[in-house]
Coordinates of C-alpha atoms and ligand atoms in Angstrom, one line a residue:
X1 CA 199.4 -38.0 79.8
X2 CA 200.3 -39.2 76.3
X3 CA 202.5 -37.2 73.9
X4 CA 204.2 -40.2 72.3
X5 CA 203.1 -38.8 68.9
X6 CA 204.4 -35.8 69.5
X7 CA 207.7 -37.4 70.7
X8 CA 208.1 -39.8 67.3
X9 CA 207.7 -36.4 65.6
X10 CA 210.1 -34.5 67.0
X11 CA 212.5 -37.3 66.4
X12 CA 211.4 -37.0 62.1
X13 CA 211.5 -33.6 62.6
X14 CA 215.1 -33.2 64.4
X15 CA 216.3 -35.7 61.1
X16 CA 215.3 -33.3 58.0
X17 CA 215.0 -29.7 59.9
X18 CA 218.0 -27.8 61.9
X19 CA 216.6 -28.7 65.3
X20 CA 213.5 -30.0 64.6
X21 CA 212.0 -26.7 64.4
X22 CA 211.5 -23.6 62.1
X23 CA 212.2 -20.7 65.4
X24 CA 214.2 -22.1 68.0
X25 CA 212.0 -21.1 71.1
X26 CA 209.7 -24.1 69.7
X27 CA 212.3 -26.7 71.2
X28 CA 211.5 -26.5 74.5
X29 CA 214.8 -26.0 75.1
X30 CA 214.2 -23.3 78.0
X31 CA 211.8 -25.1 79.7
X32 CA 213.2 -29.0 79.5
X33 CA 210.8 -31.9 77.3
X34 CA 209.7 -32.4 73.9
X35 CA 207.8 -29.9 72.1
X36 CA 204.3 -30.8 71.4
X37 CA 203.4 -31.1 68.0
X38 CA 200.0 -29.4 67.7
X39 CA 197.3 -30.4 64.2
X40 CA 194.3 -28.1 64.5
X41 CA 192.9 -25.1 66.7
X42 CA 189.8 -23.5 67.2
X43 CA 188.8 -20.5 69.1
X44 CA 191.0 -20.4 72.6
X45 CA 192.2 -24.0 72.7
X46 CA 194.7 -26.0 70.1
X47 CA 194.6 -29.9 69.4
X48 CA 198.1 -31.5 69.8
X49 CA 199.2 -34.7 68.0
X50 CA 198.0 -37.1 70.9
X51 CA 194.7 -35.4 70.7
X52 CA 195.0 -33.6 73.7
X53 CA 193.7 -29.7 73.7
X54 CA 195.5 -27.2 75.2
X55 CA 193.9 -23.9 76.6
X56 CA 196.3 -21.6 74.2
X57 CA 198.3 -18.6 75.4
X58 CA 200.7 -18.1 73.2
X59 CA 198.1 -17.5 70.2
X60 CA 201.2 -18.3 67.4
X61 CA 203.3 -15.6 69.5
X62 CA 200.4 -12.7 69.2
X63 CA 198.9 -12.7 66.0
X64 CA 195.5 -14.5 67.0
X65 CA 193.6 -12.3 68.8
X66 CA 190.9 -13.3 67.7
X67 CA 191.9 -17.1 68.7
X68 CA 192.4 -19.8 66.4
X69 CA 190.2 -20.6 62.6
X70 CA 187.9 -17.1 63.3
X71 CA 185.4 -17.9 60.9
X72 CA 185.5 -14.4 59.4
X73 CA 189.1 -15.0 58.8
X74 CA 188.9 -18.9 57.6
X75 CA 186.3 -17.6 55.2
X76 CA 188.5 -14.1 53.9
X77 CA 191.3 -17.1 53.4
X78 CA 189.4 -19.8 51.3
X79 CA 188.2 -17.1 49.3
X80 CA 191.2 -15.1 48.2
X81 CA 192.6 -18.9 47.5
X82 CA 190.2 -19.5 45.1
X83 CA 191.0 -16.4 43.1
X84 CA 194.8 -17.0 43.1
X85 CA 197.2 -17.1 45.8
X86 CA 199.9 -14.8 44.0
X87 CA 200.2 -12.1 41.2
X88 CA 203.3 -9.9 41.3
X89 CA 201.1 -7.2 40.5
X90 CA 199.9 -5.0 42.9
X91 CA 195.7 -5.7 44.0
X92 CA 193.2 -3.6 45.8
X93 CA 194.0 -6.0 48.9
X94 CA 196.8 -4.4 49.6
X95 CA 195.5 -0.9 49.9
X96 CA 192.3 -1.6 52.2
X97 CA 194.8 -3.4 54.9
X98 CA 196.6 0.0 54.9
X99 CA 193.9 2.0 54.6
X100 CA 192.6 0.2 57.8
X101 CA 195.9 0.5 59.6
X102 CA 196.8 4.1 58.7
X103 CA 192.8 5.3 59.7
X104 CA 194.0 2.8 63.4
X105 CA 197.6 3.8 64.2
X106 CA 198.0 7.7 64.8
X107 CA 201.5 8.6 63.4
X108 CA 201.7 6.1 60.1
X109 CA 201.1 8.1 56.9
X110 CA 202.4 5.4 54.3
X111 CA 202.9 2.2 54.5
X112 CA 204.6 -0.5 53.1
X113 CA 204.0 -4.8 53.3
X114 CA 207.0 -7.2 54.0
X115 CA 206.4 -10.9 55.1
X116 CA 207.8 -10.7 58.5
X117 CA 208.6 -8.6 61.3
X118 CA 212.4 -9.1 60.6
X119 CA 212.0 -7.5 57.5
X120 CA 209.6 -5.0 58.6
X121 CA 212.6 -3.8 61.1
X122 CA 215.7 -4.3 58.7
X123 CA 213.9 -2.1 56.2
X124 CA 213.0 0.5 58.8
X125 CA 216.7 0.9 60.0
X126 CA 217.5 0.8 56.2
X127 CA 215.2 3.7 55.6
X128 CA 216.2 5.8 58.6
X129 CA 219.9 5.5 57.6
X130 CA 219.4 6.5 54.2
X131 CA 217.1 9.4 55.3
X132 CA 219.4 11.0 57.9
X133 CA 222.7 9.6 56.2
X134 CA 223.7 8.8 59.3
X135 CA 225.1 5.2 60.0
X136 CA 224.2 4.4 63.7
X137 CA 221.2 2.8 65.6
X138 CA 220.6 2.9 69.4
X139 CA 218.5 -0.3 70.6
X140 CA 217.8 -2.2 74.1
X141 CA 219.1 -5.1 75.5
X142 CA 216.4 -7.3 75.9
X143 CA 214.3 -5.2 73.2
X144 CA 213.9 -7.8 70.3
X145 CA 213.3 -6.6 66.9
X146 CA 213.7 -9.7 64.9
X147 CA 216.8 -11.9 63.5
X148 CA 218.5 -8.9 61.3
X149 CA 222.1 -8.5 61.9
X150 CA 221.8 -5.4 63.3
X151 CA 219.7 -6.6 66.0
X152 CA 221.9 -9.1 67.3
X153 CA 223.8 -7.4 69.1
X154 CA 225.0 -7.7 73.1
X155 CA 226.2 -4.5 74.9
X156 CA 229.7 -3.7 74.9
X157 CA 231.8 -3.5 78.2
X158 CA 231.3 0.4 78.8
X159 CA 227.7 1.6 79.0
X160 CA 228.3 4.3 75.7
X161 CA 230.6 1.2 73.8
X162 CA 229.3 0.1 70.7
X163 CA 228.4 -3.2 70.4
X164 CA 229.6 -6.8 70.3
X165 CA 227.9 -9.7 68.4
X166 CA 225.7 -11.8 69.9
X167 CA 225.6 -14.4 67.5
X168 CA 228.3 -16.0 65.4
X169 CA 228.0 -14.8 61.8
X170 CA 226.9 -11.2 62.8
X171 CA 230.2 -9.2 61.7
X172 CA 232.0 -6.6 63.8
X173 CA 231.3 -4.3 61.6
X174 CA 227.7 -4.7 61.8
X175 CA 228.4 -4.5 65.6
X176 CA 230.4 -0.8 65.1
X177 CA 227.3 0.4 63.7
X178 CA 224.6 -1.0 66.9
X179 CA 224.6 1.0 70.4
X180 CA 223.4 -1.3 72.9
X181 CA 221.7 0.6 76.1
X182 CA 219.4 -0.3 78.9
X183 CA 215.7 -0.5 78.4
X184 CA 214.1 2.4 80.7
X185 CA 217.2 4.5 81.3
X186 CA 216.9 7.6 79.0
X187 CA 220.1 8.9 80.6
X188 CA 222.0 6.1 78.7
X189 CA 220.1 7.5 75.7
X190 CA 220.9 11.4 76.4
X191 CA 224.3 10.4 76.9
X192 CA 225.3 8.3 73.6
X193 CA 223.6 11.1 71.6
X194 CA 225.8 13.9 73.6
X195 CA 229.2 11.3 72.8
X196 CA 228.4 10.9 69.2
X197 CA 225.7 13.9 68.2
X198 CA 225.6 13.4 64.2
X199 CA 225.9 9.6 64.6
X200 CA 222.7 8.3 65.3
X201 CA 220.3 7.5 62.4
X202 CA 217.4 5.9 64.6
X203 CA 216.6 5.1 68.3
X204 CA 214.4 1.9 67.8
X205 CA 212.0 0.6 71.1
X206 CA 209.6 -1.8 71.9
X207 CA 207.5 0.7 73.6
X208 CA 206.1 -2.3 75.6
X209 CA 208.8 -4.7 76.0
X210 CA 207.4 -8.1 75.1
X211 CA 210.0 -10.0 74.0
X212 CA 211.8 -10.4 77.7
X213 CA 208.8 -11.3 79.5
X214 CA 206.3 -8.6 79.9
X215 CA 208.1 -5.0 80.7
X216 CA 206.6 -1.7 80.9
X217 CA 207.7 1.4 80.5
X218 CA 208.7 3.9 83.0
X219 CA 206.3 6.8 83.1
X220 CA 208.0 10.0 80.8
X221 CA 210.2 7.4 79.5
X222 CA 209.1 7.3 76.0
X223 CA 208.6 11.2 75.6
X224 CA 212.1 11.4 76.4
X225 CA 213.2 9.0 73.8
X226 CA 210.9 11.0 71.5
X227 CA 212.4 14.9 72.6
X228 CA 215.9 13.3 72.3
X229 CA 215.9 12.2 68.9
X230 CA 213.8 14.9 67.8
X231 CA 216.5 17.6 69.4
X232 CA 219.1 15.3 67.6
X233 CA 217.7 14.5 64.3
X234 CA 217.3 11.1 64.7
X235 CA 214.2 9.1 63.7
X236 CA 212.3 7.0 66.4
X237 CA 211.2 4.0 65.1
X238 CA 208.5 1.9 67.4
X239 CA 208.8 -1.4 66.9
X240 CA 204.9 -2.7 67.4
X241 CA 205.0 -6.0 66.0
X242 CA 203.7 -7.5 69.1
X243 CA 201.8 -4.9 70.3
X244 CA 200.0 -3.1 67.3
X245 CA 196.1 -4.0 67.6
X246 CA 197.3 -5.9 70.3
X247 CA 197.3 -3.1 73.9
X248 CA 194.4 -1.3 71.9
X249 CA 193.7 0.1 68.4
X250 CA 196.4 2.7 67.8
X251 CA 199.2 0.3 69.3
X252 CA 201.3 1.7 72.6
X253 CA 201.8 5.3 70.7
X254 CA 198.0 5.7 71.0
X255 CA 197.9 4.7 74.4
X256 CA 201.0 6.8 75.6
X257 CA 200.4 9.6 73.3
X258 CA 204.0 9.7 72.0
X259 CA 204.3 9.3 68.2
X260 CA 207.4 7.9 66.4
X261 CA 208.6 8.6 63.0
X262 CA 208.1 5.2 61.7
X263 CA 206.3 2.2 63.1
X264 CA 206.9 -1.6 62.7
X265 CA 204.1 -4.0 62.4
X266 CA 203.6 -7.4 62.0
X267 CA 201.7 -11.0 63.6
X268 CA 198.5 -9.5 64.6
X269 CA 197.6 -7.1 61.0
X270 CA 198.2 -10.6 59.3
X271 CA 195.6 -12.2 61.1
X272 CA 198.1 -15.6 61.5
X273 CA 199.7 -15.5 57.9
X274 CA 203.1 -14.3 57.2
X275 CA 202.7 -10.3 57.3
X276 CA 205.1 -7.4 58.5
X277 CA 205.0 -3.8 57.8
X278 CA 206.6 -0.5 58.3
X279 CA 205.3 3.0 58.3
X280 CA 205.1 6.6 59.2
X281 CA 206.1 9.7 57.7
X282 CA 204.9 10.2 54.3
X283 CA 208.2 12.6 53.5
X284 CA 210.4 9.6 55.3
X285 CA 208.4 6.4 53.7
X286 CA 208.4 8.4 50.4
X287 CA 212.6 7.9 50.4
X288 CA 211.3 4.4 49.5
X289 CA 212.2 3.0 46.1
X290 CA 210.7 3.3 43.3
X291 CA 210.1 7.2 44.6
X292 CA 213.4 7.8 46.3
X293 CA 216.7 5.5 46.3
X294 CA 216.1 3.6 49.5
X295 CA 215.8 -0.2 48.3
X296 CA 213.3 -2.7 49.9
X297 CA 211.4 -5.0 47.9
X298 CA 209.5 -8.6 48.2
X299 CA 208.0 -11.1 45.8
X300 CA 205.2 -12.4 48.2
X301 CA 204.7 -9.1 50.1
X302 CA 201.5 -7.9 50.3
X303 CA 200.4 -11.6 49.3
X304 CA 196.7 -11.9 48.5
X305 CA 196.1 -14.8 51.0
X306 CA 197.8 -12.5 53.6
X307 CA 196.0 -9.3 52.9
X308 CA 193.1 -11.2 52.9
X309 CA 193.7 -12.6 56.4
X310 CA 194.8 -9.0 58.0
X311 CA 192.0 -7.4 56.5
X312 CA 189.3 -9.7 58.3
X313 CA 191.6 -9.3 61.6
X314 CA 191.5 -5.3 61.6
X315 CA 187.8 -5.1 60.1
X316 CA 186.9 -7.2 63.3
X317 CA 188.7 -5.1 65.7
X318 CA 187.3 -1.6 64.1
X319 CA 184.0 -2.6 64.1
X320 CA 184.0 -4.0 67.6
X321 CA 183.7 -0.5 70.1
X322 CA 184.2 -2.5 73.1
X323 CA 186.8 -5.4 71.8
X324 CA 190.0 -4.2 73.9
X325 CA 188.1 -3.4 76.6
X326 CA 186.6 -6.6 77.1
X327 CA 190.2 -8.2 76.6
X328 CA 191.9 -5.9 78.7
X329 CA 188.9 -7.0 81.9
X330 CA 190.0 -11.0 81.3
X331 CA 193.7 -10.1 81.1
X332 CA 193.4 -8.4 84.3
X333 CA 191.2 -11.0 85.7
X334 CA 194.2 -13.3 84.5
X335 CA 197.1 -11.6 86.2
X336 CA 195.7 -10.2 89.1
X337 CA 193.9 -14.0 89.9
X338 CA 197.6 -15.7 89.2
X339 CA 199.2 -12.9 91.6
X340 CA 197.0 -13.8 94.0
X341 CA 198.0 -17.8 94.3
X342 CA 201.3 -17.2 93.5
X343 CA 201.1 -14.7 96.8
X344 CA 199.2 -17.8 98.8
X345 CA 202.0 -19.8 98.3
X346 CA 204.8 -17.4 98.8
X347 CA 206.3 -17.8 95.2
X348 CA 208.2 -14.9 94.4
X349 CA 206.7 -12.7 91.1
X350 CA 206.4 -9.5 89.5
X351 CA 203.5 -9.5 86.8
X352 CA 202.5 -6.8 84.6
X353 CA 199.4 -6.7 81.5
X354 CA 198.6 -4.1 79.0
X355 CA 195.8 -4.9 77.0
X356 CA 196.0 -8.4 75.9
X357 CA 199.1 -9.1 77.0
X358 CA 200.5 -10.3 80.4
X359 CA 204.0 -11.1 81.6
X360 CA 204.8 -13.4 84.9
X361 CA 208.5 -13.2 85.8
X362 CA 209.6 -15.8 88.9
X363 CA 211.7 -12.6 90.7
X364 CA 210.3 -10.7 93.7
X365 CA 211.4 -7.8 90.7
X366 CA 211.1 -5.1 90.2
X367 CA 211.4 -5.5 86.9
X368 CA 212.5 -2.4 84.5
X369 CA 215.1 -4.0 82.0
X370 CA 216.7 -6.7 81.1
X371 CA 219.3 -7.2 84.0
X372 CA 216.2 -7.5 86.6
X373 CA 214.4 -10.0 84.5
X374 CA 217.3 -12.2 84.4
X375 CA 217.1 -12.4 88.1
X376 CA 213.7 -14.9 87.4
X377 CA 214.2 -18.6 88.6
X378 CA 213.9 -19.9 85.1
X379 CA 214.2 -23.4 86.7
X380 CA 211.3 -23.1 88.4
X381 CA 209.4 -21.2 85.6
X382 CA 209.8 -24.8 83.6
X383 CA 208.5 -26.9 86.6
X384 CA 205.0 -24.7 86.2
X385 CA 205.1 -24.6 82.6
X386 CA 205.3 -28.1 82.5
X387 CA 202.6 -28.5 85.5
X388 CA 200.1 -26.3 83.9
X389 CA 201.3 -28.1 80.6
X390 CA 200.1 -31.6 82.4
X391 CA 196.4 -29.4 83.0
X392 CA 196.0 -28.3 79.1
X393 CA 197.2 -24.9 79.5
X394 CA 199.1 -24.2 77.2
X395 CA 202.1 -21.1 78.1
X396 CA 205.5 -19.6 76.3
X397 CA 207.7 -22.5 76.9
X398 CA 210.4 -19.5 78.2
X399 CA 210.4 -17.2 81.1
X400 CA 211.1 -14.7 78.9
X401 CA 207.9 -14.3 76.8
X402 CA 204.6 -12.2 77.3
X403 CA 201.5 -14.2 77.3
X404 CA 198.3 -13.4 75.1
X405 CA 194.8 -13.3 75.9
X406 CA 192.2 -13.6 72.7
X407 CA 188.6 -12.9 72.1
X408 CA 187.4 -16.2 72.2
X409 CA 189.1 -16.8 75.7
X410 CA 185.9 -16.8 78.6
X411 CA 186.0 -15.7 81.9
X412 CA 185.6 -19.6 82.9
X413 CA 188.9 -20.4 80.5
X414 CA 190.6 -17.8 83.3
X415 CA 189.2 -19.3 86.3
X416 CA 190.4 -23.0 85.0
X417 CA 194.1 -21.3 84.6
X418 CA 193.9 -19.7 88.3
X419 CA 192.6 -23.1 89.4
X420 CA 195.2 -25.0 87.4
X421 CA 198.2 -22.3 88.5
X422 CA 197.0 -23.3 92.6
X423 CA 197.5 -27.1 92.2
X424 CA 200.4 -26.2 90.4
X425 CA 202.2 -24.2 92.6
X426 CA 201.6 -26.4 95.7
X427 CA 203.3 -29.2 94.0
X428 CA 206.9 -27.3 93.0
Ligands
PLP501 C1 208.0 -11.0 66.7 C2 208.7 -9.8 66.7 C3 209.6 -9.4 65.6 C4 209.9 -10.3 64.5 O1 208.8 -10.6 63.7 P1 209.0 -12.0 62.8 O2 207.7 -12.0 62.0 O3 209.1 -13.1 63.8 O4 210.2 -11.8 61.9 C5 210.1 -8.1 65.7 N1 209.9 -7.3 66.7 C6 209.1 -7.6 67.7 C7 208.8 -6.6 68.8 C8 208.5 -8.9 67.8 O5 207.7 -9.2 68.8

C-alpha cells in the first residue's frame, strides 16, 4: 500500500520542524515507519496524503467524540469565523461553554479557559500552591499531566524521595518540589503525607489513567486519595483532560462519586480546537487574579473559534440522553471482540474500557501502574499497529495510549477492526 506522499512529507517536514512533527508521539518512533501525513476527515474515518482512509481511533488524542467535521461543529466554526476570530475582550461565548460544563461536571463552581491541557495543569498546581502556601505536589508515574516542568518528573531511588528530572532542562529544583508515587498505591500516598505533613500543596490524578495505556483504578482508591488530602489540607486536583465528557457526562468524579477540589479539562470541551481549562471551588478559583493574587492569564484563551467549537461539542452531548450509553455498548463490543482473538491465538493481553475509551496492553498483566504496563511487548505492539495500519485502522502508534471510540463509529466499523485484529494476529 502507497504512502510515498506521506514519506516525501515527512522528509519537508523533518527539514523546517524539530522532528518533523509538532508532539513527538506523531513520529512513529514507538512503533517503527513513517508517520502518515493525513488531509481531511469525516465522521469515523480520516483521508491520508496517498488517499487512503483510515478507520480512526485515536480521534486527535480524545477530543472528537463526535468524530471528525460534525456538522454541528463545522457549522458553530465557520460562523464564529465570520464574526472575528479574536477580541481580547471578554464575549458571551465564553460564559455558555462554562455554564455547560459547570451544570455537567459535579464539583467545578468557576471556571477558567487556557489553550491547552498543559496550561490548564500548570495553572492548577499554581493555584493550589498559592492557596495552601504550601510548595509541594504528589503525582504518578505514568500519570501524564502535560509538558509543565513540574510534571516531568521520574521517581527518585526511595519510594518517599522527591523527585529527579526526567527531561533535560527541568531543574533540580523543580524536581525538590515533585513527589513521584505509584499509581494505585494509596499507602505511598498516606505515607509521603505522614513524612512531610505541612508540605503538600496538591495530590494531582488521572482518575482513569490514560496516558500509559488504559489503567483503572483500584476500587476505594480514589476516596482515599480524597480522605487523605482532605485530613491534610491538601487540594486534590483531577486531571480530566482525557476523560471529561469522555467516560460519561460528569467525567470519572461523576462516575466514582469522589469530588476533587479542582478539575483539569481540555481536548474533548474544545470540540478539536485548542482548549484547556481548570475549575472547582469557587473560594479556591476565586484566589485567581484579578480577584486574588494568583497570576494566570492568556491572549487567545477563551478564543471565539474555540468556544464556539466546545459549545457545539457539550450542547450535543447534553441533549443526547442515551449518547454515552451507546458509546460505552460499541467500546465494549470493541474490547471484549479484540480479547476474544487475541485469546484464539494465545497472544498475551490485559484490556480495560470506560466509556469511550479502551486500552490493549501486550502483558498477560495485571496491570495497576506503571511498572506492570511496562512489562507489554512493545515490539510486538508495533508489528499489529502496523498490520492493522496495512487494513485502514488507524491505532495510537504507542503501546502506551488509550484508544477512543466516537459517535459516528458503527457497530459494522467494530466488526471490520475484530476482523482486521484476527488476520492480524495470525500473521505476527
Ligand atoms: C492530553 C493531556 C494533557 C495535556 O493536554 P495538552 O492539550 O496536550 O497540553 C494533560 N493531562 C492529560 C490527562 C492529558 O490526557
Amino acid at each position: 500500500m502507497s504512502t510515498e506522499r506521506s514519506i516525501s512529507a515527512f522528509a519537508r517536514a523533518r527539514n523546517v520542524i524539530a522532528g518533523g512533527v509538532n508532539s513527538p508521539v506523531r513520529a512513529f518512533r514507538a512503533v517503527g515507519g513513517s508517520p502518515i501525513f493525513m488531509k481531511s476527515g469525516a465522521g469515523a474515518r480520516m483521508r491520508s496524503l496517498d488517499d487512503r482512509e483510515y478507520l480512526d481511533y485515536v480521534l486527535s488524542w480524545g477530543p472528537l467524540i463526535l468524530g471528525h467535521a460534525h456538522p454541528n461543529v463545522v457549522k458553530a466554526i465557520t460562523t464564529a469565523a465570520a464574526r472575528g476570530s479574536s477580541f481580547g475582550a471578554p464575549t458571551e461565548a465564553e460564559s455558555e461553554l462554562a455554564e455547560l460544563i459547570i451544570a455537567m461536571v459535579p464539583s467545578i463552581e468557576r471556571i477558567r479557559f487556557t489553550s491547552s491541557g498543559t496550561e490548564a495543569t500548570m495553572s492548577a498546581v499554581r493555584l493550589a500552591r498559592g492557596f495552601t502556601k504550601r510548595d509541594a505536589i504528589v503525582k504518578f508515574a505514568g500519570c501524564y499531566h502535560g509538558h509543565g516542568d513540574a510534571f516531568l518528573i521520574a521517581a527518585g531511588s526511595g519510594a518517599l524521595t522527591n523527585g529527579v528530572p526526567n527531561s533535560p532542562g527541568v531543574t533540580e529544583g523543580v524536581a525538590r518540589d515533585t513527589i513521584v508515587l505509584p499509581y494505585n498505591d494509596a499507602a505511598a500516598v498516606r505515607g509521603a503525607f505522614e513524612a512531610d505533613p505541612d508540605r503538600i500543596a496538591a495530590v494531582i490524578v488521572e482518575p482513569y489513567a490514560g496516558n500509559m495505556g488504559l489503567v483503572l483504578p483500584d476500587a476505594g482508591y480514589l476516596q482515599a486519595l480524597r480522605e487523605l488530602c482532605t485530613k491534610h489540607g491538601a487540594l486534590l486536583i483531577f486531571d480530566e483532560v482525557m476523560t471529561g465528557f469522555r467516560v460519561g457526562r460528569g467525567g470519572v468524579q461523576e462516575r466514582e462519586n469522589v469530588l476533587p477540589d479542582l478539575t483539569t479539562l481540555g481536548k474533548v470541551i474544545g470540540g478539536g480546537l485548542p482548549v484547556g481549562a481548570f475549575g472547582g471551588r469557587a473560594d479556591v478559583m476565586d484566589l485567581l487574579s484579578p480577584t486574588g493574587p494568583v497570576y494566570q492569564a492568556g491572549t487567545l484563551s477563551g478564543n471565539p473559534l474555540a468556544m464556539a467549537a466546545g459549545i457545539a461539542t457539550l450542547k450535543a452531548i447534553r441533549d443526547d440522553a442515551t449518547l454515552f450509553e451507546r458509546l460505552e455498548v460499541l467500546t465494549k463490543l470493541l474490547t471484549e471482540g479484540l480479547t476474544a482473538v487475541f485469546d484464539k491465538h494465545g497472544v498475551p493481553h490485559t484490556a480495560a474500557y470506560a466509556g469511550s475509551m479502551f486500552g490493549l496492553f501486550f502483558t498477560a498483566g495485571p496491570v495497576r501502574d506503571l511498572t506492570s504496563a511496562m512489562t507489554a511487548d512493545t515490539e510486538r505492539y508495533g508489528k499489529y499497529f502496523h498490520g492493522m495500519l496495512d487494513r485502514g485502522i488507524y491505532l495510537a502508534p504507542a503501546q502506551f495510549e488509550a484508544g477512543f471510540v466516537s459517535t459516528a463509529h458503527t457497530t459494522k466499523d467494530i466488526e471490520q477492526t475484530i476482523e482486521a485484529a484476527d488476520e492480524v494476529l495470525a500473521e505476527i
